[in-house]
Short mmCIF file of C-alpha atoms and ligand atoms in Angstrom, two decimals:
data_model
loop_
_atom_site.label_atom_id
_atom_site.label_comp_id
_atom_site.label_asym_id
_atom_site.label_seq_id
_atom_site.Cartn_x
_atom_site.Cartn_y
_atom_site.Cartn_z
CA MET M 272 0.00 0.00 0.00
CA GLY M 273 2.69 2.43 1.10
CA LEU M 274 4.88 1.43 -1.80
CA SER M 275 2.24 1.90 -4.43
CA LEU M 276 1.41 5.34 -3.03
CA ILE M 277 5.05 6.33 -3.45
CA TRP M 278 5.02 4.85 -6.91
CA TYR M 279 2.01 6.97 -7.85
CA LEU M 280 3.51 10.13 -6.37
CA ARG M 281 6.72 9.54 -8.29
CA GLU M 282 4.78 8.90 -11.47
CA PHE M 283 2.77 12.12 -11.09
CA ALA M 284 5.92 14.12 -10.41
CA ARG M 285 7.51 13.09 -13.70
CA ARG M 286 7.98 16.07 -16.00
CA GLU M 287 6.76 14.07 -18.98
CA TRP M 288 3.54 13.17 -17.22
CA ILE M 289 2.85 16.72 -16.06
CA LYS M 290 3.45 18.01 -19.56
CA LYS M 291 1.07 15.48 -21.05
CA PHE M 292 -1.50 16.21 -18.38
CA LEU M 293 -1.44 19.96 -18.86
CA PHE M 294 -0.88 20.26 -22.59
CA ALA M 295 -2.11 18.61 -25.72
CA LYS M 296 -0.49 15.29 -26.48
CA THR M 297 -0.33 15.47 -30.24
CA ALA M 298 1.30 18.56 -31.68
CA PRO M 299 -1.01 20.32 -34.13
CA LEU M 300 -0.44 18.51 -37.38
CA VAL M 301 1.16 20.43 -40.20
CA THR M 302 -0.15 20.04 -43.73
CA PRO M 303 2.56 18.42 -45.87
CA SER M 304 3.61 20.51 -48.85
CA HIS M 305 2.55 17.82 -51.34
CA PHE M 306 -1.11 18.11 -50.29
CA ARG M 307 -3.26 19.85 -52.88
CA GLY M 308 -4.13 23.26 -51.52
CA PHE M 309 -5.98 26.10 -53.17
CA PRO M 310 -4.14 26.79 -56.45
CA GLU M 311 -1.56 29.55 -56.20
CA PRO M 312 0.16 31.59 -58.91
CA THR M 313 3.57 30.40 -60.05
CA GLY M 314 4.48 33.82 -61.44
CA LYS M 315 4.19 32.81 -65.09
CA THR M 316 2.19 35.05 -67.40
CA CYS M 317 -1.47 34.23 -67.93
CA GLN M 318 -2.29 34.21 -71.64
CA HIS M 319 -6.03 34.42 -71.06
CA ALA M 320 -6.69 31.01 -72.60
CA LEU M 321 -9.45 30.51 -70.00
CA PHE M 322 -8.94 26.73 -69.96
CA CYS M 323 -8.96 26.88 -66.16
CA MET M 324 -12.46 28.34 -66.14
CA MET M 325 -13.68 25.84 -68.74
CA VAL M 326 -12.44 22.80 -66.84
CA CYS M 327 -13.40 23.89 -63.33
CA PRO M 328 -16.24 21.69 -62.01
CA ALA M 329 -17.24 23.98 -59.13
CA PRO M 330 -19.61 26.88 -59.86
CA GLY M 331 -17.99 30.25 -59.20
CA ALA M 332 -14.62 28.85 -58.10
CA ILE M 333 -12.30 30.53 -60.57
CA GLU M 334 -12.37 33.75 -62.54
CA VAL M 335 -9.74 35.22 -64.82
CA LEU M 336 -9.66 38.91 -64.03
CA HIS M 337 -7.79 41.85 -65.44
CA ASP M 338 -5.56 42.95 -62.62
CA GLY M 339 -3.67 46.13 -63.41
CA ASP M 340 -1.92 45.41 -66.70
CA ARG M 341 -2.25 41.64 -66.86
CA TRP M 342 -4.73 38.78 -66.63
CA MET M 343 -4.66 36.62 -63.56
CA PRO M 344 -6.90 33.75 -62.39
CA ARG M 345 -8.46 34.31 -59.01
CA ILE M 346 -9.58 31.36 -56.88
CA HIS M 347 -12.60 31.84 -54.65
CA LYS M 348 -12.32 29.95 -51.39
CA GLY M 349 -15.64 28.52 -50.32
CA HIS M 350 -16.29 27.54 -53.92
CA CYS M 351 -13.04 25.83 -54.96
CA ILE M 352 -12.92 22.11 -54.18
CA ARG M 353 -9.11 21.87 -54.62
CA CYS M 354 -9.43 19.31 -57.41
CA GLY M 355 -6.40 20.73 -59.22
CA LEU M 356 -7.93 20.46 -62.70
CA CYS M 357 -7.22 24.14 -63.45
CA VAL M 358 -3.56 23.54 -62.66
CA GLU M 359 -3.50 20.65 -65.13
CA ALA M 360 -5.49 22.40 -67.83
CA CYS M 361 -3.48 25.63 -67.97
CA PRO M 362 -1.17 25.43 -71.00
CA ASN M 363 1.18 28.04 -69.50
CA GLY M 364 1.64 26.64 -66.00
CA VAL M 365 0.26 29.77 -64.33
CA LEU M 366 -1.11 27.93 -61.31
CA LYS M 367 0.40 25.41 -58.93
CA SER M 368 -1.02 23.17 -56.26
CA GLY M 369 0.73 20.41 -54.34
CA ARG M 370 2.97 18.43 -56.66
CA ILE M 371 0.63 18.31 -59.65
CA LEU M 372 3.05 20.12 -61.99
CA GLU M 373 5.96 17.87 -60.99
CA THR M 374 3.87 14.73 -61.53
CA MET M 375 2.67 15.98 -64.90
CA GLY M 376 6.24 16.72 -65.94
CA ARG M 377 7.49 13.33 -64.80
CA GLU M 378 4.72 11.31 -66.38
CA GLY M 379 4.26 13.47 -69.47
CA THR M 380 0.54 13.98 -68.98
CA SER M 381 -1.52 16.93 -70.11
CA LEU M 382 -5.10 17.94 -70.72
CA LEU M 383 -5.91 18.99 -74.27
CA PHE M 384 -8.87 21.13 -75.23
CA SER M 385 -10.46 21.16 -78.65
CA PHE M 386 -13.68 22.74 -79.86
CA ARG M 387 -16.32 21.73 -82.35
CA ILE M 388 -18.74 24.16 -83.91
CA ALA M 389 -22.12 22.66 -84.74
CA ILE M 390 -24.67 24.71 -86.62
CA ASP M 391 -28.23 23.56 -87.10
CA LEU M 392 -28.98 24.79 -90.61
CA GLU M 393 -32.70 24.31 -90.06
CA LEU M 394 -32.62 26.97 -87.35
CA CYS M 395 -29.93 29.23 -88.81
CA THR M 396 -31.26 32.29 -90.58
CA GLY M 397 -27.89 33.37 -91.94
CA CYS M 398 -27.96 36.64 -90.03
CA GLY M 399 -24.21 36.55 -89.32
CA ASN M 400 -24.48 37.66 -85.71
CA CYS M 401 -22.17 34.86 -84.63
CA CYS M 402 -19.49 35.82 -87.16
CA THR M 403 -19.42 39.45 -86.05
CA ALA M 404 -19.59 38.58 -82.35
CA CYS M 405 -16.68 36.12 -82.48
CA PRO M 406 -13.61 37.81 -80.97
CA VAL M 407 -11.25 35.65 -83.04
CA ASN M 408 -12.97 36.72 -86.25
CA LYS M 409 -12.68 40.31 -85.08
CA GLY M 410 -8.94 39.93 -84.66
CA ILE M 411 -8.49 38.39 -88.11
CA ASP M 412 -10.83 40.62 -90.07
CA ALA M 413 -11.57 43.87 -88.29
CA GLN M 414 -13.56 45.04 -91.30
CA MET M 415 -16.23 42.36 -90.92
CA GLY M 416 -19.49 44.22 -90.58
CA ALA M 417 -23.02 43.27 -89.70
CA GLY M 418 -24.12 40.40 -91.89
CA GLY M 419 -20.95 38.44 -91.33
CA HIS M 420 -19.57 38.81 -94.85
CA SER M 421 -15.82 38.69 -95.21
CA SER M 422 -13.35 38.42 -98.04
CA ASN M 423 -10.74 37.09 -95.67
CA ASP M 424 -10.25 33.32 -95.94
CA ASP M 425 -8.62 33.08 -92.49
CA VAL M 426 -11.75 33.75 -90.42
CA ILE M 427 -13.37 30.96 -88.41
CA MET M 428 -16.71 31.31 -90.14
CA ARG M 429 -18.52 33.71 -92.42
CA VAL M 430 -21.78 34.07 -94.30
CA GLN M 431 -21.56 33.11 -97.94
CA LYS M 432 -24.59 33.49 -100.21
CA GLY M 433 -26.90 33.68 -97.20
CA ASP M 434 -25.51 30.54 -95.59
CA ILE M 435 -23.13 30.23 -92.71
CA VAL M 436 -19.87 28.44 -93.53
CA VAL M 437 -17.30 27.27 -90.99
CA ILE M 438 -13.82 27.52 -92.50
CA HIS M 439 -11.30 27.25 -89.66
CA GLU M 440 -12.80 25.35 -86.78
CA ASP M 441 -9.32 24.86 -85.29
CA LYS M 442 -9.00 28.58 -84.48
CA CYS M 443 -12.00 28.55 -82.14
CA THR M 444 -11.05 29.27 -78.54
CA GLY M 445 -14.29 27.93 -77.08
CA CYS M 446 -15.48 31.24 -75.64
CA LYS M 447 -19.12 30.60 -76.63
CA THR M 448 -19.72 34.28 -77.46
CA CYS M 449 -21.36 33.15 -80.69
CA GLU M 450 -23.80 30.93 -78.79
CA VAL M 451 -25.13 33.85 -76.76
CA SER M 452 -25.41 36.15 -79.76
CA CYS M 453 -27.38 33.74 -81.94
CA PRO M 454 -31.07 34.74 -81.96
CA THR M 455 -32.32 31.24 -82.82
CA GLY M 456 -29.93 29.08 -80.80
CA ALA M 457 -28.65 27.47 -83.98
CA ILE M 458 -24.95 27.49 -83.14
CA ARG M 459 -23.54 25.23 -80.47
CA ILE M 460 -19.93 24.92 -79.32
CA ALA M 461 -18.78 21.60 -77.90
CA ARG M 462 -15.76 21.77 -75.63
CA ILE M 463 -13.85 18.51 -75.79
CA LEU M 464 -11.33 17.70 -73.11
CA GLU M 465 -8.87 14.88 -73.61
CA GLY M 466 -6.35 13.47 -71.21
CA TYR M 467 -3.08 12.80 -72.99
CA GLN M 468 0.01 10.94 -71.95
CA GLN M 469 3.24 10.84 -73.89
CA PRO M 470 4.48 7.29 -74.31
CA VAL M 471 7.22 6.57 -71.79
CA HIS M 472 9.99 4.42 -73.20
CA GLU M 473 11.78 1.84 -71.11
CA GLY M 474 15.21 3.02 -70.06
CA LEU M 475 14.40 6.68 -70.54
CA GLN M 476 13.14 7.20 -67.03
CA MET E 170 -11.08 41.67 -15.11
CA ASN E 171 -10.82 39.92 -11.77
CA LEU E 172 -8.91 36.75 -11.10
CA LEU E 173 -12.02 34.58 -10.87
CA GLN E 174 -13.17 35.70 -14.28
CA ARG E 175 -9.75 35.02 -15.71
CA ILE E 176 -9.73 31.50 -14.31
CA LYS E 177 -13.23 30.94 -15.67
CA ASN E 178 -12.14 32.06 -19.14
CA LYS E 179 -9.14 29.76 -19.05
CA VAL E 180 -11.06 26.73 -17.86
CA ARG E 181 -14.08 27.20 -20.09
CA ALA E 182 -11.95 27.54 -23.21
CA ARG E 183 -10.69 24.05 -22.47
CA SER E 184 -14.13 22.54 -22.08
CA ILE E 185 -16.06 22.97 -25.29
CA HIS E 186 -19.01 20.83 -26.26
CA VAL E 187 -19.70 20.39 -29.91
CA ALA E 188 -22.81 19.35 -31.78
CA TYR E 189 -22.94 18.93 -35.51
CA VAL E 190 -25.81 19.06 -37.91
CA ASP E 191 -25.85 17.96 -41.52
CA VAL E 192 -28.29 20.10 -43.49
CA GLY E 193 -27.89 18.25 -46.76
CA SER E 194 -24.34 17.31 -47.66
CA CYS E 195 -22.62 14.54 -49.56
CA ASN E 196 -21.30 13.20 -46.21
CA GLY E 197 -17.70 14.04 -47.15
CA CYS E 198 -17.46 16.68 -44.46
CA ASP E 199 -19.17 14.45 -41.88
CA ILE E 200 -16.39 11.92 -42.41
CA GLU E 201 -13.75 14.59 -41.84
CA VAL E 202 -15.45 15.70 -38.61
CA LEU E 203 -15.45 12.05 -37.60
CA ALA E 204 -11.73 11.86 -38.40
CA CYS E 205 -11.15 14.66 -35.86
CA LEU E 206 -12.29 12.22 -33.17
CA ALA E 207 -9.82 9.56 -34.23
CA PRO E 208 -6.46 9.23 -32.39
CA ARG E 209 -4.52 10.84 -35.22
CA TYR E 210 -6.16 14.22 -34.69
CA ASP E 211 -7.69 13.51 -31.26
CA ILE E 212 -9.99 16.47 -30.76
CA GLU E 213 -10.60 15.53 -27.11
CA GLN E 214 -7.06 16.36 -26.06
CA TYR E 215 -8.05 20.02 -26.43
CA GLY E 216 -10.99 19.53 -24.11
CA ILE E 217 -13.43 19.50 -27.00
CA TYR E 218 -16.13 16.93 -26.62
CA VAL E 219 -18.40 15.93 -29.51
CA HIS E 220 -21.60 14.38 -28.26
CA ASN E 221 -24.14 15.92 -30.53
CA ASN E 222 -26.77 17.16 -28.14
CA PRO E 223 -27.72 20.76 -28.95
CA ARG E 224 -28.95 21.43 -25.42
CA GLU E 225 -25.45 20.90 -24.06
CA ALA E 226 -23.50 22.34 -26.95
CA ASP E 227 -21.39 25.46 -27.18
CA VAL E 228 -20.27 25.11 -30.78
CA LEU E 229 -22.53 23.97 -33.60
CA LEU E 230 -20.81 22.63 -36.68
CA VAL E 231 -23.03 23.16 -39.70
CA ILE E 232 -22.39 20.86 -42.64
CA GLY E 233 -24.25 20.85 -45.93
CA ALA E 234 -25.92 23.11 -48.43
CA TYR E 235 -29.28 23.67 -46.68
CA THR E 236 -31.94 21.64 -48.41
CA PRO E 237 -35.64 22.62 -48.15
CA GLY E 238 -36.26 19.95 -45.50
CA TRP E 239 -34.23 22.03 -43.03
CA GLU E 240 -36.20 25.22 -43.38
CA GLU E 241 -37.87 25.12 -39.97
CA LYS E 242 -35.56 22.63 -38.35
CA LEU E 243 -32.15 24.30 -38.37
CA GLY E 244 -33.57 27.35 -36.58
CA MET E 245 -35.05 25.01 -33.95
CA VAL E 246 -31.71 23.31 -33.38
CA TRP E 247 -30.05 26.72 -33.06
CA GLU E 248 -32.67 27.92 -30.57
CA LYS E 249 -32.14 24.86 -28.39
CA ILE E 250 -28.47 25.64 -27.83
CA PRO E 251 -28.09 27.68 -24.65
CA ASP E 252 -26.09 30.92 -24.75
CA PRO E 253 -23.20 31.47 -25.21
CA LYS E 254 -22.99 29.70 -28.55
CA VAL E 255 -21.39 29.92 -31.95
CA ALA E 256 -21.91 28.17 -35.25
CA VAL E 257 -19.06 27.16 -37.53
CA ALA E 258 -19.67 26.39 -41.21
CA ILE E 259 -17.73 23.29 -42.26
CA GLY E 260 -16.92 22.89 -45.94
CA ASN E 261 -17.91 24.72 -49.08
CA CYS E 262 -21.54 23.61 -48.86
CA PRO E 263 -22.72 25.93 -46.06
CA ILE E 264 -20.58 28.76 -47.47
CA SER E 265 -21.61 28.67 -51.12
CA GLY E 266 -23.61 25.52 -51.81
CA CYS E 267 -20.53 24.00 -53.44
CA LEU E 268 -21.25 21.85 -56.48
CA PHE E 269 -24.93 21.57 -55.60
CA ASN E 270 -25.63 25.29 -56.04
CA ARG E 271 -26.59 25.21 -59.69
CA ARG E 272 -29.51 26.47 -61.67
CA GLU E 273 -32.77 24.75 -60.71
CA SER E 274 -31.32 23.04 -57.66
CA PHE E 275 -33.21 23.36 -54.39
CA VAL E 276 -30.38 24.19 -52.02
CA ASP E 277 -30.65 27.52 -50.23
CA ALA E 278 -27.03 28.37 -49.44
CA PRO E 279 -25.31 30.13 -47.75
CA VAL E 280 -26.35 28.96 -44.32
CA LYS E 281 -25.47 32.35 -42.82
CA LYS E 282 -28.76 33.60 -44.26
CA HIS E 283 -30.50 31.37 -41.72
CA ILE E 284 -28.36 31.34 -38.58
CA PRO E 285 -25.36 33.50 -37.58
CA ILE E 286 -22.04 31.89 -38.53
CA ALA E 287 -18.91 32.80 -36.57
CA ALA E 288 -16.26 31.02 -38.62
CA GLU E 289 -16.05 29.35 -41.99
CA VAL E 290 -13.83 26.50 -43.07
CA PRO E 291 -13.58 26.37 -46.86
CA GLY E 292 -12.66 23.12 -48.60
CA CYS E 293 -14.48 20.19 -50.10
CA PRO E 294 -14.00 18.60 -47.70
CA PRO E 295 -11.77 20.62 -45.37
CA ARG E 296 -8.96 18.70 -43.69
CA PRO E 297 -9.42 17.64 -40.06
CA THR E 298 -6.57 19.98 -39.12
CA GLU E 299 -8.46 22.89 -40.66
CA ILE E 300 -11.66 21.95 -38.81
CA LEU E 301 -9.69 21.70 -35.57
CA GLU E 302 -8.06 25.07 -36.14
CA ALA E 303 -11.45 26.69 -36.72
CA ILE E 304 -12.92 25.29 -33.50
CA LEU E 305 -9.79 26.27 -31.58
CA SER E 306 -9.98 29.77 -33.05
CA VAL E 307 -13.50 30.39 -31.73
CA ARG E 308 -13.14 28.65 -28.35
CA ASP E 309 -11.43 31.60 -26.64
CA SER E 310 -14.08 34.09 -27.72
CA VAL E 311 -17.22 32.01 -27.03
CA PHE E 312 -17.17 32.31 -23.27
CA ALA E 313 -14.69 35.14 -22.78
CA ASN E 314 -15.90 37.41 -19.95
CA TRP E 315 -19.40 36.02 -20.31
CA GLU E 316 -20.63 37.23 -16.87
CA GLU E 317 -19.22 40.71 -17.41
CA SER E 318 -20.64 41.21 -20.87
CA HIS E 319 -24.04 39.72 -19.87
CA PRO E 320 -24.76 40.99 -16.34
S1 SF4 N 510 -8.83 23.51 -58.08
FE1 SF4 N 510 -10.65 22.65 -59.16
S2 SF4 N 510 -12.40 23.65 -58.15
FE2 SF4 N 510 -10.59 24.86 -57.60
S3 SF4 N 510 -10.52 26.50 -59.12
FE3 SF4 N 510 -9.21 24.82 -59.89
S4 SF4 N 510 -10.55 23.58 -61.21
FE4 SF4 N 510 -11.89 24.90 -59.95
S1 SF4 N 511 -16.75 29.91 -79.39
FE1 SF4 N 511 -15.81 31.96 -79.45
S2 SF4 N 511 -14.00 31.68 -80.73
FE2 SF4 N 511 -15.31 29.89 -81.12
S3 SF4 N 511 -16.54 30.48 -82.88
FE3 SF4 N 511 -17.74 31.02 -81.08
S4 SF4 N 511 -17.26 33.16 -80.69
FE4 SF4 N 511 -15.68 32.38 -82.08
S1 SF4 N 512 -26.13 33.86 -85.31
FE1 SF4 N 512 -27.26 31.94 -85.43
S2 SF4 N 512 -28.81 32.33 -87.04
FE2 SF4 N 512 -27.27 33.94 -87.22
S3 SF4 N 512 -25.83 33.13 -88.75
FE3 SF4 N 512 -25.01 32.55 -86.73
S4 SF4 N 512 -25.83 30.49 -86.39
FE4 SF4 N 512 -27.05 31.38 -88.04
S1 SF4 N 513 -18.26 20.72 -48.97
FE1 SF4 N 513 -17.86 19.05 -50.42
S2 SF4 N 513 -17.33 17.29 -49.12
FE2 SF4 N 513 -18.35 18.78 -47.82
S3 SF4 N 513 -20.50 18.17 -47.84
FE3 SF4 N 513 -20.23 19.73 -49.45
S4 SF4 N 513 -19.85 18.55 -51.32
FE4 SF4 N 513 -19.52 17.16 -49.59
#
């Protein structure tokens, strides 16, 4: 009886025990740097390709805003789910999160966007709104007026003899401006996202 | 502030009771709250006890995007909690509605329209460490000088 009392007193007087009794046992855990956090800028220049906004699955999570003299994506906490797709989709490596960029570089993976323009000729009235609204068309042929006629063969699409003709689908950037400007809903843009991995050869790793 | 009050503040900040309510989530955040109880994060070492009874709670963790079924009920749960009390929004859902807040969906986010929210933990789901930090950040202010500020 006496012995065990002394044993207890000695146990309770141990510094380790007092520390554990008074303070938390587990130190607050730190988040390892490889965890995916909210995407952060790497410092590279945003080219306003908007692929981040197109790929983002969460409503209102990312916006590309004009900040002073340059474009910059802004992540909205409370909306962003930290999936990291914007980091993968950006062709310029503007964003980083965890070790996504390192993994992509090591494994040669990327996300590729392409766009298809589908026009329902039954609905299309040949008004040319889409051709004049398209910002890419505007850049190629600034002279294109209402009606969507153009003598420039480099434009994405133009109106020829009252019919809309798509010439350079590959130049489409998927902005969907044409969709909103079409009065009959005849034009539809499909955004196609493909995962791509470069073949890794044995011995090269 | 007298000594008694100071001791009360100290002791009460280390004895927090937590209740959580899921107002329509995918259960991802519930799992992370559950992970806080596990030995790895061990929420009880900070004197925080999760037993999910609003009448005994000090901190209410709100999870989920507020579906129509909660319209009368969340207010009732909030009323049942005795003062002093705070609510903490866990995850994107109570902050913005997360992925569920789309056109023609029925969720009525953010939850702070319905009850006052003291702290928000963004993430889908937030990590247990982030949930812990949020609860620890409000625990000092919940009870601080309660008798003096509410004579
Ligand atoms: S991490 Fe995912 S959810 Fe967040 S902004 Fe990027 S794509 Fe959107
Ligand atoms: S999506 Fe944009 S770039 Fe493509 S055709 Fe329409 S307006 Fe032009
Ligand atoms: S805006 Fe619509 S209706 Fe007009 S030319 Fe383009 S696709 Fe046809
Ligand atoms: S924030 Fe994300 S993980 Fe949490 S309940 Fe909502 S959808 Fe689920």
